[in-house]
Short mmCIF file of C-alpha atoms in Angstrom, two decimals:
data_model
loop_
_atom_site.label_atom_id
_atom_site.label_comp_id
_atom_site.label_asym_id
_atom_site.label_seq_id
_atom_site.Cartn_x
_atom_site.Cartn_y
_atom_site.Cartn_z
CA MET A 1 0.00 -0.04 0.01
CA HIS A 2 1.44 3.26 -1.06
CA ASP A 3 1.33 5.91 1.57
CA SER A 4 4.27 7.79 3.03
CA ASN A 5 2.52 8.35 6.33
CA ARG A 6 2.48 4.61 7.13
CA SER A 7 5.38 2.29 7.71
CA GLY A 8 5.28 -1.46 7.58
CA ARG A 9 5.85 -3.07 10.97
CA PRO A 10 6.87 -6.64 10.50
CA SER A 11 4.54 -9.16 12.21
CA ALA A 12 6.27 -11.94 14.08
CA ALA A 13 3.35 -14.16 13.28
CA ALA A 14 3.62 -13.61 9.51
CA SER A 15 7.41 -13.49 9.17
CA THR A 16 7.92 -17.28 9.42
CA ILE A 17 4.91 -18.55 7.52
CA ASP A 18 6.82 -19.82 4.59
CA ASP A 19 9.35 -21.59 6.87
CA ALA A 20 6.78 -23.13 9.22
CA THR A 21 6.14 -26.90 9.18
CA PRO A 22 2.54 -27.86 8.37
CA SER A 23 1.69 -28.38 12.00
CA GLU A 24 3.05 -24.90 12.88
CA LEU A 25 1.37 -23.11 10.02
CA GLY A 26 -2.15 -22.88 11.49
CA PRO A 27 -1.30 -20.82 14.49
CA LEU A 28 0.85 -18.64 12.32
CA LEU A 29 -2.03 -17.95 9.91
CA ALA A 30 -4.60 -17.18 12.58
CA PRO A 31 -3.69 -13.47 12.68
CA VAL A 32 -3.52 -13.41 8.91
CA TYR A 33 -7.07 -14.79 8.55
CA ARG A 34 -8.33 -12.33 11.26
CA THR A 35 -6.98 -9.41 9.37
CA LEU A 36 -8.36 -10.68 6.07
CA GLY A 37 -11.80 -11.16 7.73
CA ARG A 38 -11.79 -7.66 8.91
CA ALA A 39 -10.99 -6.42 5.44
CA TYR A 40 -14.10 -8.12 4.11
CA LEU A 41 -16.40 -6.95 6.91
CA GLU A 42 -15.21 -3.47 7.71
CA ALA A 43 -14.89 -0.33 5.55
CA PRO A 44 -11.11 0.43 5.46
CA ASP A 45 -9.44 2.78 7.93
CA ASP A 46 -5.82 3.57 8.65
CA GLU A 47 -5.50 0.82 11.29
CA LEU A 48 -6.72 -1.90 8.87
CA LEU A 49 -4.48 -0.78 6.13
CA GLU A 50 -1.51 -0.75 8.55
CA SER A 51 -2.28 -4.22 9.64
CA LEU A 52 -2.42 -5.45 6.02
CA GLU A 53 0.78 -3.61 5.10
CA SER A 54 2.58 -5.06 8.16
CA LEU A 55 1.52 -8.65 7.19
CA CYS A 56 2.64 -8.09 3.64
CA SER A 57 5.83 -6.21 4.42
CA ALA A 58 6.85 -8.96 6.75
CA VAL A 59 7.15 -11.52 3.97
CA ALA A 60 7.68 -9.32 0.90
CA THR A 61 11.42 -9.99 0.76
CA ASP A 62 11.17 -13.79 1.16
CA PRO A 63 12.54 -15.31 -1.98
CA GLU A 64 10.90 -18.68 -1.10
CA LEU A 65 7.29 -17.48 -1.22
CA PRO A 66 5.05 -19.16 -3.79
CA ASP A 67 4.70 -17.10 -6.96
CA ASN A 68 1.03 -16.37 -6.47
CA LEU A 69 1.58 -15.26 -2.78
CA ALA A 70 4.56 -13.02 -3.80
CA THR A 71 2.59 -11.35 -6.57
CA ALA A 72 -0.41 -10.78 -4.28
CA VAL A 73 1.81 -9.28 -1.57
CA ASP A 74 3.44 -6.99 -4.06
CA ALA A 75 0.07 -5.87 -5.43
CA VAL A 76 -1.19 -4.93 -1.90
CA LEU A 77 1.88 -3.06 -1.03
CA ALA A 78 1.92 -1.08 -4.30
CA ALA A 79 -1.73 -0.19 -4.26
CA GLU A 80 -2.89 3.39 -3.75
CA THR A 81 -4.98 3.71 -0.61
CA ASP A 82 -7.19 6.75 -0.87
CA LEU A 83 -9.71 6.04 2.01
CA GLU A 84 -12.59 7.84 0.21
CA GLN A 85 -12.15 5.79 -2.95
CA LEU A 86 -11.73 2.59 -1.00
CA ARG A 87 -14.79 3.14 1.16
CA ALA A 88 -17.02 3.72 -1.82
CA ALA A 89 -15.52 0.57 -3.42
CA PHE A 90 -16.16 -1.37 -0.30
CA THR A 91 -19.84 -0.33 -0.12
CA ARG A 92 -20.32 -1.32 -3.82
CA LEU A 93 -18.35 -4.64 -3.60
CA PHE A 94 -19.19 -6.01 -0.17
CA HIS A 95 -22.75 -4.76 0.44
CA GLY A 96 -24.15 -4.31 -3.02
CA VAL A 97 -25.73 -1.14 -4.17
CA SER A 98 -28.62 -2.49 -6.33
CA ARG A 99 -29.78 -5.80 -7.44
CA GLY A 100 -28.35 -6.67 -10.86
CA GLU A 101 -26.24 -3.46 -11.02
CA SER A 102 -23.44 -4.34 -8.67
CA THR A 103 -21.48 -7.35 -7.54
CA PRO A 104 -23.62 -9.65 -5.38
CA PRO A 105 -22.09 -9.38 -1.85
CA PRO A 106 -19.89 -12.14 -0.54
CA TYR A 107 -22.46 -14.50 1.15
CA GLU A 108 -21.83 -18.19 0.60
CA SER A 109 -25.55 -18.86 0.10
CA LEU A 110 -25.68 -16.28 -2.72
CA TYR A 111 -23.00 -17.99 -4.67
CA VAL A 112 -23.69 -21.60 -3.87
CA ASP A 113 -27.58 -21.56 -3.58
CA GLY A 114 -28.35 -18.52 -5.75
CA VAL A 115 -30.42 -17.09 -2.90
CA LEU A 116 -29.54 -15.24 0.43
CA ASN A 117 -29.84 -17.42 3.46
CA GLY A 118 -30.27 -20.55 1.35
CA PRO A 119 -29.37 -24.08 2.58
CA SER A 120 -25.65 -23.12 2.78
CA SER A 121 -26.22 -20.65 5.45
CA PRO A 122 -27.40 -23.01 8.19
CA ALA A 123 -24.73 -25.50 7.04
CA VAL A 124 -22.09 -22.92 7.76
CA GLU A 125 -23.59 -22.15 11.15
CA ALA A 126 -23.63 -25.80 12.02
CA PHE A 127 -19.91 -26.07 11.22
CA TYR A 128 -19.30 -23.16 13.59
CA LEU A 129 -21.33 -24.78 16.38
CA GLU A 130 -19.82 -28.21 15.90
CA ALA A 131 -16.39 -26.63 16.36
CA GLY A 132 -17.51 -24.89 19.57
CA PHE A 133 -17.92 -21.34 18.17
CA GLU A 134 -21.11 -19.21 18.17
CA LEU A 135 -21.24 -15.83 16.46
CA ALA A 136 -23.24 -12.97 17.70
CA VAL A 137 -24.19 -11.60 14.27
CA ASP A 138 -25.90 -8.21 14.04
CA ASP A 139 -25.78 -6.81 10.54
CA HIS A 140 -24.40 -9.75 8.54
CA LEU A 141 -25.48 -13.25 8.05
CA VAL A 142 -23.24 -16.03 9.36
CA ASP A 143 -22.09 -17.06 5.82
CA HIS A 144 -20.46 -13.66 4.85
CA ALA A 145 -16.87 -14.17 3.76
CA GLY A 146 -15.59 -11.89 6.59
CA TYR A 147 -17.08 -14.24 9.29
CA GLU A 148 -15.92 -17.38 7.42
CA LEU A 149 -12.35 -16.06 7.26
CA ALA A 150 -12.58 -15.03 10.99
CA PHE A 151 -13.84 -18.43 11.85
CA LEU A 152 -10.98 -20.14 10.03
CA ALA A 153 -8.63 -17.92 12.11
CA GLU A 154 -10.12 -19.49 15.19
CA LEU A 155 -9.75 -23.05 13.73
CA CYS A 156 -6.06 -22.32 13.11
CA ALA A 157 -5.64 -20.97 16.63
CA GLN A 158 -7.35 -24.06 17.88
CA GLY A 159 -5.13 -26.31 15.87
CA ASP A 160 -7.69 -28.72 14.46
CA ARG A 161 -6.18 -29.26 11.11
CA THR A 162 -8.91 -31.67 9.75
CA ARG A 163 -11.50 -29.01 10.36
CA GLN A 164 -9.31 -26.46 8.83
CA LEU A 165 -9.05 -28.37 5.60
CA ALA A 166 -12.69 -29.33 5.64
CA PHE A 167 -13.84 -25.67 5.98
CA VAL A 168 -11.63 -24.33 3.30
CA GLU A 169 -12.53 -27.19 0.88
CA THR A 170 -16.16 -27.35 1.44
CA HIS A 171 -16.96 -23.73 2.35
CA VAL A 172 -14.90 -20.58 2.09
CA GLY A 173 -12.35 -21.78 -0.46
CA ASP A 174 -15.02 -23.44 -2.59
CA TRP A 175 -17.07 -20.31 -3.29
CA LEU A 176 -14.95 -17.25 -2.41
CA PRO A 177 -13.01 -17.25 -5.89
CA GLU A 178 -16.30 -16.93 -7.60
CA PHE A 179 -17.12 -13.70 -5.69
CA HIS A 180 -13.62 -12.49 -6.52
CA ASP A 181 -14.18 -13.14 -10.23
CA ALA A 182 -17.52 -11.22 -10.10
CA ALA A 183 -15.93 -8.38 -8.15
CA GLU A 184 -13.04 -8.15 -10.69
CA ARG A 185 -15.70 -7.56 -13.43
CA ASP A 186 -16.81 -4.49 -11.49
CA ASP A 187 -13.39 -2.86 -11.95
CA PRO A 188 -12.36 -2.49 -8.28
CA PRO A 189 -9.46 -0.46 -7.10
CA ALA A 190 -5.98 -2.15 -7.18
CA PHE A 191 -6.14 -2.49 -3.48
CA TYR A 192 -9.09 -4.81 -3.62
CA ARG A 193 -7.66 -6.73 -6.63
CA GLY A 194 -4.57 -7.30 -4.43
CA LEU A 195 -6.69 -8.35 -1.35
CA PHE A 196 -8.62 -10.92 -3.44
CA ALA A 197 -5.29 -12.37 -4.75
CA LEU A 198 -3.80 -12.45 -1.37
CA THR A 199 -6.75 -14.21 0.21
CA GLU A 200 -6.72 -16.92 -2.53
CA ALA A 201 -2.94 -17.31 -2.25
CA VAL A 202 -3.10 -17.69 1.63
CA LEU A 203 -5.90 -20.30 1.15
CA ASP A 204 -3.87 -22.21 -1.46
CA LEU A 205 -0.79 -22.13 0.74
CA HIS A 206 -2.75 -23.43 3.76
CA VAL A 207 -4.48 -26.28 1.83
CA THR A 208 -1.19 -27.37 0.21
CA ALA A 209 0.59 -27.48 3.54
CA LEU A 210 -2.24 -29.48 5.14
CA GLU A 211 -2.37 -31.94 2.26
CA GLU A 212 1.38 -32.41 2.23
CA GLU A 213 1.15 -33.27 5.95
CA GLY A 214 -1.37 -35.98 4.96
CA VAL A 215 -4.46 -34.34 6.30
CA THR A 216 -7.61 -35.69 4.59
CA ILE A 217 -11.35 -35.19 4.77
CA ASP A 218 -14.34 -37.23 3.80
CA ARG A 219 -16.00 -36.03 0.63
#
């Protein structure tokens, strides 16, 4: 993110992600997913932009990063971050302005079932409850991408790698790229293009590490 008034403060949690063993990766990714979740739920402010910049700056010089993650990190760091422009884009992309005229907002049920609060929504809530988490949701349904990424952060902190893989493969990682594709057609600012690429690259890294460790799920 390009702004001379902010400086990247390396995050200890993010700085060793690429060097972590698969069993260590989950706890290291927890703060990453929490920050990504906030970016999908909250209109951007200086604090959120600083958090994202810190995460990206911490790994930007690592030559061992997968190509897609390195490209995404560079895109986020290079993007202009005019808050007025980003907040307008956030409203258009994540809340929808008018039916049929803007990107459908990132609810799993919209992209999987074609209707808000369809069968996917209670399935996501059941996954939360089975893992021991209950969300107090005010203005968003439980299957919003921001909540799904925040929940994945809690699974990472908890250390249940089977549930991590299952949730990525059968929920957030299964439909979120479709939202990104739709949002890309709405010509978002470069910051959000970078955010979308970063989210997918982190999910890819996570799944690859779990599968290399031999974690499997029932299909």
